[in-house]
Amino acid sequence: MGRVRRMLNRRVVIGVLLAGVLAVGAGVVWFQPWKLWVDTTVREAAPVAAEAGSRAPRTLAVGELISHEHTTTGKVRVLELPDGTRTLRIENLDTSNGPDVKVLLSDAPVKEGRAGWHVFDDGAHRSLGSLKGNKGDQNYALPAGLDLERYGSVSIWCDRFDVSFGAAKLTRV
């Protein structure tokens, strides 16, 4: 009887250890903690007119990023090129890296502190795609026909955890 009990205890211990290892492994894959120490810097040039002699891109809106879940700084501009295409440009971005981070246009107001962390996907919002890097200068093409009057803010948004790393109110120029 003692031998059977020891074998059962050993199996239980091994099962618990195996479950713990699997849980830790799943947590590492989900949270991707190494990204907190890995920076990706992007240095895209500002878009320019395609033809020599064309007018320079026109700035339609500007904003300054504020911090939410992670310390975030930088400036955003909405640019219109002579051909009518528009680009969201993020300049001097400095934020944390993370899993599944996107650039969102949203109708949510930019709020300071924790009140602004979770609001950007509640109403109308449009993803411009994955954040190219957590540092530097980057351009994101705006879809043709996008109504800029509908979207008054930009968020660096972690889709995995539904939280804003930082956001900027867009002010028309």
Coordinates of C-alpha atoms in Angstrom, one line a residue:
M1 CA 0.0 0.0 0.0
G2 CA 2.8 2.4 0.8
R3 CA 4.5 1.8 -2.5
V4 CA 1.3 2.5 -4.4
R5 CA 0.8 5.7 -2.4
R6 CA 4.4 6.9 -3.2
M7 CA 3.8 6.2 -6.9
L8 CA 0.6 8.2 -6.9
N9 CA 2.2 11.0 -5.1
R10 CA 5.1 11.0 -7.5
R11 CA 2.7 11.1 -10.5
V12 CA 0.7 14.0 -8.9
V13 CA 3.9 15.9 -8.3
I14 CA 5.1 15.3 -11.8
G15 CA 1.7 16.3 -13.2
V16 CA 1.7 19.5 -11.2
L17 CA 5.2 20.4 -12.2
L18 CA 4.4 19.7 -15.9
A19 CA 1.2 21.9 -15.7
G20 CA 3.3 24.6 -14.0
V21 CA 5.9 24.5 -16.8
L22 CA 3.2 24.6 -19.5
A23 CA 1.5 27.6 -17.7
V24 CA 4.8 29.5 -17.5
G25 CA 5.5 28.7 -21.2
A26 CA 2.1 30.0 -22.2
G27 CA 2.5 33.1 -20.1
V28 CA 5.9 33.9 -21.7
V29 CA 4.4 33.5 -25.2
W30 CA 1.4 35.6 -24.3
F31 CA 3.2 38.5 -22.5
Q32 CA 6.4 38.4 -24.5
P33 CA 8.3 40.1 -21.6
W34 CA 11.6 40.3 -23.5
K35 CA 10.1 43.1 -25.7
L36 CA 10.4 45.4 -22.7
W37 CA 14.1 45.3 -23.2
V38 CA 14.3 45.2 -27.0
D39 CA 13.9 48.5 -28.9
T40 CA 13.1 48.8 -32.6
T41 CA 14.0 52.1 -34.1
V42 CA 12.5 53.2 -37.4
R43 CA 13.8 56.2 -39.4
E44 CA 11.4 56.8 -42.3
A45 CA 11.7 60.0 -44.2
A46 CA 8.7 62.3 -44.3
P47 CA 6.6 61.8 -47.5
V48 CA 7.4 64.2 -50.3
A49 CA 5.8 65.3 -53.5
A50 CA 6.3 62.7 -56.3
E51 CA 7.1 65.3 -59.0
A52 CA 9.7 68.0 -58.9
G53 CA 8.1 71.4 -58.6
S54 CA 5.0 70.0 -56.9
R55 CA 3.9 71.7 -53.7
A56 CA 5.1 70.2 -50.4
P57 CA 2.8 68.0 -48.4
R58 CA 0.2 70.1 -46.4
T59 CA -0.2 69.5 -42.7
L60 CA -3.9 68.9 -41.9
A61 CA -3.7 68.1 -38.1
V62 CA -1.1 67.9 -35.4
G63 CA -0.9 66.4 -31.9
E64 CA 1.5 65.6 -29.0
L65 CA 1.6 62.1 -27.5
I66 CA 0.9 61.8 -23.8
S67 CA 1.7 58.7 -21.7
H68 CA -0.8 56.1 -20.6
E69 CA 0.2 52.6 -19.6
H70 CA 3.8 53.2 -20.7
T71 CA 5.9 56.4 -20.9
T72 CA 5.3 57.7 -24.4
T73 CA 6.5 60.8 -26.2
G74 CA 6.5 62.1 -29.7
K75 CA 4.5 64.2 -32.2
V76 CA 1.9 63.2 -34.8
R77 CA 1.0 64.9 -38.0
V78 CA -1.6 64.2 -40.7
L79 CA -0.1 65.1 -44.0
E80 CA -1.9 65.5 -47.4
L81 CA 0.3 65.0 -50.5
P82 CA -0.3 66.9 -53.8
D83 CA -1.9 63.7 -55.2
G84 CA -4.5 63.8 -52.4
T85 CA -3.2 60.8 -50.5
R86 CA -2.9 61.3 -46.8
T87 CA -0.4 60.0 -44.2
L88 CA -0.2 59.8 -40.5
R89 CA 3.3 60.6 -39.5
I90 CA 4.7 59.9 -36.0
E91 CA 7.9 61.8 -35.2
N92 CA 10.4 61.3 -32.4
L93 CA 8.4 58.4 -31.0
D94 CA 9.7 57.0 -27.7
T95 CA 7.6 54.3 -26.1
S96 CA 7.8 50.7 -24.9
N97 CA 7.8 47.8 -27.1
G98 CA 5.1 45.2 -26.6
P99 CA 3.1 42.4 -28.1
D100 CA 0.6 43.2 -30.8
V101 CA 1.0 47.0 -30.7
K102 CA -1.1 49.0 -33.3
V103 CA -1.6 52.6 -34.4
L104 CA -5.3 53.5 -34.0
L105 CA -7.3 56.5 -35.1
S106 CA -10.2 56.9 -32.7
D107 CA -13.2 59.1 -31.9
A108 CA -12.4 58.8 -28.2
P109 CA -11.2 61.9 -26.3
V110 CA -7.6 61.8 -25.0
K111 CA -7.7 61.7 -21.2
E112 CA -4.7 61.9 -18.9
G113 CA -3.9 59.1 -16.5
R114 CA -5.7 55.8 -16.1
A115 CA -8.9 57.3 -17.3
G116 CA -7.5 57.2 -20.9
W117 CA -6.0 53.8 -20.9
H118 CA -8.9 51.7 -22.2
V119 CA -11.1 54.0 -24.3
F120 CA -9.7 54.1 -27.8
D121 CA -11.4 50.9 -29.1
D122 CA -14.8 51.6 -27.4
G123 CA -16.3 53.7 -30.2
A124 CA -15.4 54.3 -33.8
H125 CA -11.8 53.5 -34.4
R126 CA -9.6 52.5 -37.3
S127 CA -6.3 50.5 -37.1
L128 CA -3.6 51.8 -39.4
G129 CA -1.6 48.5 -38.8
S130 CA 1.1 47.3 -36.5
L131 CA 3.5 49.8 -34.9
K132 CA 6.7 49.6 -37.0
G133 CA 9.0 50.4 -34.1
N134 CA 8.8 51.8 -30.6
K135 CA 11.3 54.5 -31.4
G136 CA 11.8 56.9 -34.3
D137 CA 9.9 58.4 -37.2
Q138 CA 7.3 56.4 -39.1
N139 CA 4.6 56.9 -41.7
Y140 CA 1.2 55.2 -41.9
A141 CA -1.0 55.6 -45.1
L142 CA -4.5 56.7 -44.4
P143 CA -7.2 54.9 -46.3
A144 CA -8.8 56.8 -49.2
G145 CA -12.1 58.3 -48.2
L146 CA -11.3 58.2 -44.5
D147 CA -13.3 61.0 -42.8
L148 CA -10.8 62.7 -40.6
E149 CA -13.6 64.7 -38.9
R150 CA -14.8 61.4 -37.4
Y151 CA -11.4 60.6 -35.7
G152 CA -10.0 63.1 -33.2
S153 CA -7.2 61.1 -31.6
V154 CA -4.4 58.7 -32.3
S155 CA -3.4 55.9 -29.9
I156 CA -0.4 53.6 -29.7
W157 CA -2.6 50.7 -28.7
C158 CA -1.7 47.3 -27.4
D159 CA -4.3 45.0 -28.9
R160 CA -3.3 42.0 -26.8
F161 CA -4.1 43.7 -23.5
D162 CA -6.6 46.4 -24.7
V163 CA -4.6 49.3 -23.3
S164 CA -3.2 52.5 -24.7
F165 CA 0.6 53.0 -24.3
G166 CA 0.1 56.7 -25.2
A167 CA -2.2 58.9 -27.3
A168 CA -2.5 62.3 -29.0
K169 CA -5.4 64.6 -29.6
L170 CA -5.5 65.7 -33.3
T171 CA -5.9 69.4 -33.7
R172 CA -6.8 70.7 -37.2
V173 CA -4.5 73.3 -38.6

